[in-house]
CSV table of C-alpha atoms in Angstrom, one decimal:
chain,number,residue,atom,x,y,z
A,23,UNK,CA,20.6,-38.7,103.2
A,24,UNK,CA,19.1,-42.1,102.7
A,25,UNK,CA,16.3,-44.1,101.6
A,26,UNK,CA,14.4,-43.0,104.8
A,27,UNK,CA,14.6,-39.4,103.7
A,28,UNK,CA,13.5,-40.5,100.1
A,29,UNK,CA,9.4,-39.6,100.6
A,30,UNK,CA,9.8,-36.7,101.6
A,31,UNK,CA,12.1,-35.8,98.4
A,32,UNK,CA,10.1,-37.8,96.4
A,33,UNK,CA,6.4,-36.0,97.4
A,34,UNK,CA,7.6,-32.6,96.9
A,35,UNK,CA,9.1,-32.9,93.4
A,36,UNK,CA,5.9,-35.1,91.9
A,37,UNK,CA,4.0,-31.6,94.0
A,38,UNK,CA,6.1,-29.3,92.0
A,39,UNK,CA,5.7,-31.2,88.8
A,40,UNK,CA,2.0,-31.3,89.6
A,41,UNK,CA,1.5,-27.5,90.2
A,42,UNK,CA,3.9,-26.4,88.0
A,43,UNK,CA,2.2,-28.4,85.1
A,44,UNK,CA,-1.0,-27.1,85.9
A,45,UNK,CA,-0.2,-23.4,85.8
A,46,UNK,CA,1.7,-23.9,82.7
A,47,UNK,CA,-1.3,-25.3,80.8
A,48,UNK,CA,-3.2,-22.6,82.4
A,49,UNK,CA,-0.7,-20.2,80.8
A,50,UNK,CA,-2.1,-21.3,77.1
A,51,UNK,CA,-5.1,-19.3,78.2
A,52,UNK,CA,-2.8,-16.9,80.2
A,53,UNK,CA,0.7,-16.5,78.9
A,54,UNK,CA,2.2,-14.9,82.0
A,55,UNK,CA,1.6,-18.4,84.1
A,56,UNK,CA,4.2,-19.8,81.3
A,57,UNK,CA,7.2,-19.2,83.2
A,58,UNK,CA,5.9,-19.5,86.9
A,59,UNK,CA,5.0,-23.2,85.9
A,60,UNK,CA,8.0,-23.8,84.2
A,61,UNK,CA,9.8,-22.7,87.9
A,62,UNK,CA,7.6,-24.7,89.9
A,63,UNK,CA,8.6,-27.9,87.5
A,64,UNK,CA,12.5,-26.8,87.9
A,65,UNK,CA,12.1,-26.5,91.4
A,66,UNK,CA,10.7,-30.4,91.4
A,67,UNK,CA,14.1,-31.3,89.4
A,68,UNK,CA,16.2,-29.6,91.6
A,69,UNK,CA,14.8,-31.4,94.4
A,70,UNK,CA,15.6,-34.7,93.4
A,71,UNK,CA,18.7,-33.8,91.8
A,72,UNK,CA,19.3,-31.8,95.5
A,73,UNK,CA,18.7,-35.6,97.0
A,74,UNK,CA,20.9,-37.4,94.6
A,75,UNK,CA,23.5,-35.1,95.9
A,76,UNK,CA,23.4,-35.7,99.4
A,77,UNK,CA,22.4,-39.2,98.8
A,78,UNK,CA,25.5,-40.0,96.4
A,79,UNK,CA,27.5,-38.9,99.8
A,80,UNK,CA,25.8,-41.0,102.7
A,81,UNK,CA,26.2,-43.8,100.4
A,82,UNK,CA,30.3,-43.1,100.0
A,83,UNK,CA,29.4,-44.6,96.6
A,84,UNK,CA,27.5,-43.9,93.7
A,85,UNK,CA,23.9,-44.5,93.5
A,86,UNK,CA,23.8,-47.2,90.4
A,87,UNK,CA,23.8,-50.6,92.2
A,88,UNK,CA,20.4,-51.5,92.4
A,89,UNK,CA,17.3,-51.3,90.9
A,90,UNK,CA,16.2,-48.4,92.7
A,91,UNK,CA,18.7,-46.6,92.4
A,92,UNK,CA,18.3,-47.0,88.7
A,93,UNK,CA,15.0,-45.9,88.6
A,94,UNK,CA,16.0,-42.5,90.7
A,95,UNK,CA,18.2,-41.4,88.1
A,96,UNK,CA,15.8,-42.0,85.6
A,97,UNK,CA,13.3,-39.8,87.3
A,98,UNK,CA,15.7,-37.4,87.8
A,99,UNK,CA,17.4,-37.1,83.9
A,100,UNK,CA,13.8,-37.6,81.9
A,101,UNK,CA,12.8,-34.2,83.3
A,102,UNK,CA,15.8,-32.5,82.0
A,103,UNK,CA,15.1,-33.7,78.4
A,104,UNK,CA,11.7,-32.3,78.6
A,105,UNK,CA,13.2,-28.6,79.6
A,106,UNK,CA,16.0,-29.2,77.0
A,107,UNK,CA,13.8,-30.1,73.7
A,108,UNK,CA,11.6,-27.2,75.1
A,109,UNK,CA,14.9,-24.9,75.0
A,110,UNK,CA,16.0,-26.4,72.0
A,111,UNK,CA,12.9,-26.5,69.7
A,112,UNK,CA,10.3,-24.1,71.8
A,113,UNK,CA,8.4,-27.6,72.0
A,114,UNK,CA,6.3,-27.2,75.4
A,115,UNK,CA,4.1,-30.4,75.5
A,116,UNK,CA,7.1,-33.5,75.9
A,117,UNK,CA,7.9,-31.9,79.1
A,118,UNK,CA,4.3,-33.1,80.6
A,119,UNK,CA,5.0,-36.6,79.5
A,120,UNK,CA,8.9,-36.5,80.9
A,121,UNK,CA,7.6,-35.0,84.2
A,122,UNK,CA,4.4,-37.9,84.3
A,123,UNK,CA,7.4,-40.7,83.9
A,124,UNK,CA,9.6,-39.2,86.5
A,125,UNK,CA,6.5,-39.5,88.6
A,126,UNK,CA,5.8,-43.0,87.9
A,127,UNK,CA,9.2,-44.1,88.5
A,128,UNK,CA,9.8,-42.3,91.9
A,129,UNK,CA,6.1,-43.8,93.3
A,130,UNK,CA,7.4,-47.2,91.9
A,131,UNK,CA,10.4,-46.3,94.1
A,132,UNK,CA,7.4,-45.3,96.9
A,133,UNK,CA,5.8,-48.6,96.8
A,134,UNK,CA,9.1,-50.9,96.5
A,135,UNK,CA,11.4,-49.3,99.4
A,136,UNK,CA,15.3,-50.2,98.5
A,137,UNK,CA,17.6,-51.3,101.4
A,138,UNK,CA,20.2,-48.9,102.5
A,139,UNK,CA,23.6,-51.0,101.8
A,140,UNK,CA,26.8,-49.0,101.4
A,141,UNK,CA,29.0,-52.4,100.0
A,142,UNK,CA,29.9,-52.4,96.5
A,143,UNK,CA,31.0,-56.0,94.9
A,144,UNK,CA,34.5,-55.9,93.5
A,145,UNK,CA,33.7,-56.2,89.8
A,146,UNK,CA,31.6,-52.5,90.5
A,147,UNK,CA,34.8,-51.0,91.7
A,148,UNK,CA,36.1,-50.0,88.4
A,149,UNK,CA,36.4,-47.2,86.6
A,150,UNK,CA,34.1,-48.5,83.7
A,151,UNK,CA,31.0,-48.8,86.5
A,152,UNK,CA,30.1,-45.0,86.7
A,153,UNK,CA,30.5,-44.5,82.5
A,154,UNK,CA,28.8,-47.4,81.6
A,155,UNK,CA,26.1,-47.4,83.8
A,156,UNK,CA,25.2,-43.4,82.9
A,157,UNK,CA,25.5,-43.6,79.7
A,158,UNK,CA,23.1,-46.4,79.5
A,159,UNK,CA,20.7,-44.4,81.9
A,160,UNK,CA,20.7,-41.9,79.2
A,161,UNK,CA,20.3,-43.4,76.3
A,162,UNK,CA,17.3,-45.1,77.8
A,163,UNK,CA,16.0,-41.5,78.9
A,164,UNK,CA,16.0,-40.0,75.4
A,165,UNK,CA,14.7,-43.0,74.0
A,166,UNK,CA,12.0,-43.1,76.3
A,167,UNK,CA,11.1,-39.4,75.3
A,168,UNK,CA,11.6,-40.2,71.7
A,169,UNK,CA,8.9,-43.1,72.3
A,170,UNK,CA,6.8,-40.7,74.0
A,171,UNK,CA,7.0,-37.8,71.4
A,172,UNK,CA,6.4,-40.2,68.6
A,173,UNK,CA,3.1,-41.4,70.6
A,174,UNK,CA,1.9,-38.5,70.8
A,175,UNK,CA,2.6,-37.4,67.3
A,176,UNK,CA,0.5,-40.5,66.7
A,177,UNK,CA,-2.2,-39.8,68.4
A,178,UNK,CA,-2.0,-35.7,67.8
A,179,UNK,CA,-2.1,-36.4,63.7
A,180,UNK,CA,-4.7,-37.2,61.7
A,181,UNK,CA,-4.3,-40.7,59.6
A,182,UNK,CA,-3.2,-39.6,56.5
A,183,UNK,CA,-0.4,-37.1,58.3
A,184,UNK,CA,2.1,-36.6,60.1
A,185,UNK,CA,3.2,-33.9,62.5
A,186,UNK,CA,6.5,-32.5,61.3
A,187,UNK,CA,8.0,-31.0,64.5
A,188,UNK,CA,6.6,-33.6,66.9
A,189,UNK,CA,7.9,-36.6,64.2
A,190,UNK,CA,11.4,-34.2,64.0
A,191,UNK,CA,12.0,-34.6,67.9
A,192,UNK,CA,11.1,-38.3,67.6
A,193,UNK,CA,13.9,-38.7,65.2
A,194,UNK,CA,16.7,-36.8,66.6
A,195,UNK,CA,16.3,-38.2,70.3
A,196,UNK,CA,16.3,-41.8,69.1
A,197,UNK,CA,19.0,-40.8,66.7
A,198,UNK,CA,21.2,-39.4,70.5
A,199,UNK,CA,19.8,-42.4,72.0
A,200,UNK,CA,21.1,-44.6,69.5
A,201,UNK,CA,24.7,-43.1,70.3
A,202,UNK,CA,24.6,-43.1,74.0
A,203,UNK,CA,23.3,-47.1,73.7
A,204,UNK,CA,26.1,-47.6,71.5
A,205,UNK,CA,28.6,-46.1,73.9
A,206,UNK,CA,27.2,-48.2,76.4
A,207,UNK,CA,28.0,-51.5,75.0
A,208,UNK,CA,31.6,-50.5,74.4
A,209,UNK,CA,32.1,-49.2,77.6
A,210,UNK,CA,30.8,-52.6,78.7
A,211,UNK,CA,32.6,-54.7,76.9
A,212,UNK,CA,35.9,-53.0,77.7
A,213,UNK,CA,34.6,-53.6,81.2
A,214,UNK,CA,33.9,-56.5,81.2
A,215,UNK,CA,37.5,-57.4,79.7
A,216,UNK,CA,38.9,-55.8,82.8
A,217,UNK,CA,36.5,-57.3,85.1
A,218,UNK,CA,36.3,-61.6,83.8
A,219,UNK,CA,39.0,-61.5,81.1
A,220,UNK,CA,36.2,-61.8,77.7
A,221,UNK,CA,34.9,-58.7,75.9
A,222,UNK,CA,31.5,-60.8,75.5
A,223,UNK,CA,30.2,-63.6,77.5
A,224,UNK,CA,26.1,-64.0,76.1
A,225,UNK,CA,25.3,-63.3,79.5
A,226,UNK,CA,20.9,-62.6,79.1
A,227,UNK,CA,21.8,-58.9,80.1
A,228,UNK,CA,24.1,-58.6,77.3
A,229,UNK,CA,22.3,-60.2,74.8
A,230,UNK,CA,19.0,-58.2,75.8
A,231,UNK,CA,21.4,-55.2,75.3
A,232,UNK,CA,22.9,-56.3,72.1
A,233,UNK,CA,19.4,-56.9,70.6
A,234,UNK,CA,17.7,-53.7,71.9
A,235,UNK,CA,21.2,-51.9,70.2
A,236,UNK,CA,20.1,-53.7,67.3
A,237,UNK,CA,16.3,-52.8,67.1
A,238,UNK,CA,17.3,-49.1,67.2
A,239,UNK,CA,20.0,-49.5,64.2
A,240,UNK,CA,17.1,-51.2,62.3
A,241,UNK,CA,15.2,-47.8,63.0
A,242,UNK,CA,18.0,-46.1,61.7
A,243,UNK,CA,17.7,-48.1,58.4
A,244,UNK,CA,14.1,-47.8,57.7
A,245,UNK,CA,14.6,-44.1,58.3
A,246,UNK,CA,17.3,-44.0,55.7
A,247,UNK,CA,15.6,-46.1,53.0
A,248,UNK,CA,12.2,-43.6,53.6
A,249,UNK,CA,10.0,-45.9,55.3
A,250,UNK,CA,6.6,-44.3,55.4
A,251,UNK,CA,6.3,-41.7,58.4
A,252,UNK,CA,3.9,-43.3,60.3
A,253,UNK,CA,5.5,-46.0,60.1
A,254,UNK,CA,8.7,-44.9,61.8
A,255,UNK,CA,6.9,-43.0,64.6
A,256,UNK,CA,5.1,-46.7,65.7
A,257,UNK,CA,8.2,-48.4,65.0
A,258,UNK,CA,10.3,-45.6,67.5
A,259,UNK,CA,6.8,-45.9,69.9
A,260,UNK,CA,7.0,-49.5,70.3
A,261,UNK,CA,10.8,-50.2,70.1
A,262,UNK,CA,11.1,-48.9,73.8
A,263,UNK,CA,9.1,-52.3,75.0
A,264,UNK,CA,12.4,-53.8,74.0
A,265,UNK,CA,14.6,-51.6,76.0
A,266,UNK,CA,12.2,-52.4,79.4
A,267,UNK,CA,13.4,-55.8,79.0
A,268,UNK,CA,16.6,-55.0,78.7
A,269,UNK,CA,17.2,-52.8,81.6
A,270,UNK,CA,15.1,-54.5,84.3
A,271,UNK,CA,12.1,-57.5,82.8
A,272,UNK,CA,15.2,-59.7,81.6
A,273,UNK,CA,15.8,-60.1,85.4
A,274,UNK,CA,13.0,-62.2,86.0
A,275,UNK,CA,14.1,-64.8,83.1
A,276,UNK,CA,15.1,-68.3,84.5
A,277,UNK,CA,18.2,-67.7,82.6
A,278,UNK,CA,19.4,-64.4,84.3
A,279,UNK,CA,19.2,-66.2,88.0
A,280,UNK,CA,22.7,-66.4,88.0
A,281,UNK,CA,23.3,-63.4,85.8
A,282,UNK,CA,26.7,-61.1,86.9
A,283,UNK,CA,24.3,-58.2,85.3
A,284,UNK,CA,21.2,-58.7,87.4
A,285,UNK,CA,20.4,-55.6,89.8
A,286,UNK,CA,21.0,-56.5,93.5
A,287,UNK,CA,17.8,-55.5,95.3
A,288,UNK,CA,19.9,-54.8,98.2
């Protein structure tokens, strides 16, 4: 399987999302659609995750060197929180806004085709590349759908009120977030001790990293000194702008040219 293959992988799970989505909100009307739609929008996940697959084993290595390869698993792990929170707290509605990401992401992938290139630089071959890389990926998943369930916990409440269970999911994503992130700059510091000999170099990447890390423990602090509700929900629906940077705007910085952390495009 291989980039060529990708739009016809691609089309099919945003069709399943698309359908299944609409027969679920037709099942607030009609409870017996609830669970078709659901399927349909499980059948579009297991498409992609289907291509991953097969995609992870033409390349003979895994899928996280470039940028779109990035954004695949992204499109394919939002999902999955969506169904998860819906398992976990019988919330129905973030798994519209997970399934409208994962869209986005694979038609970004549509528009901006990614070279097919088997080679893997040295510093990747290690056994830090496939730990630190996912557990980036999913820390910027949940915190993504923590963004997107405090937005609409914004716009859903009235001004002088908050939404308990929507501001309750908020909270405990970014709080998992917050853990995989922190994982992540471990795992890349040990990393980069085996790969150039320093724990920590400033590189723009790392620094981005460092500071995201650090806007999401200053989250963690207002929460614990009871910052006004609201207040917390914009702070978590803003805070991902940071994280964008860090994972792909800081590569168009003058200073992350000649970055050892900038995605290869091919």
């Amino acid at each position: 399987m291989t980039w060529v293959e990708f739009p016809y992988a691609a089309y099919t799970a945003i069709a399943f999302w698309a359908c299944g989505g609409a027969v679920s909100l037709a099942g607030v009307r009609k409870p017996g659609l609830k669970v078709p739609g659901l399927l349909l929008m499980l059948a579009g996940s297991a498409v992609m995750v289907l291509f991953l697959i097969l995609f992870w084993v033409g390349l003979d290595r895994p899928p996280l060197r470039t940028l779109g390869e990035t954004r695949l698993w992204y499109a394919i792990l939002i999902p999955l929180v969506g169904f998860l929170v819906e398992y976990r707290w019988k919330i129905t509605w973030l798994k519209y806004y997970c399934v409208v990401l994962a869209a986005l992401f694979l038609s970004i992938n549509l528009m901006s085709p990614d070279l097919y290139d088997k080679s893997l630089m040295p510093a990747l071959q290690s056994i830090w590349f496939i730990p630190h890389v996912v557990v980036y990926l999913v820390g910027y998943v949940l915190l993504a759908a923590s963004s997107a369930a405090a937005w609409h916990t914004l716009l859903r409440s009235p001004r002088g009120g908050m939404r308990e269970t929507g501001e309750s999911v908020s909270h405990y994503l970014a709080l998992l977030g917050f853990v995989f992130l922190s994982f992540g700059l471990v795992f890349g510091a040990l990393w980069a001790k085996e790969a150039w000999g320093h724990y920590w170099t400033w590189d723009p990447k790392e620094t981005w990293a460092l500071i995201s890390w650090l806007v999401y423990l200053g989250y963690m602090h207002a929460n614990a000194m009871n910052i006004g509700r609201r207040s917390l929900q914009w702070y978590l629906g803003l805070a991902f702008l940071v994280l964008l940077v860090s994972w792909f705007g800081v590569n168009y910085l003058p200073s992350a040219q000649n970055s050892v952390h900038s995605y290869q495009s091919a």
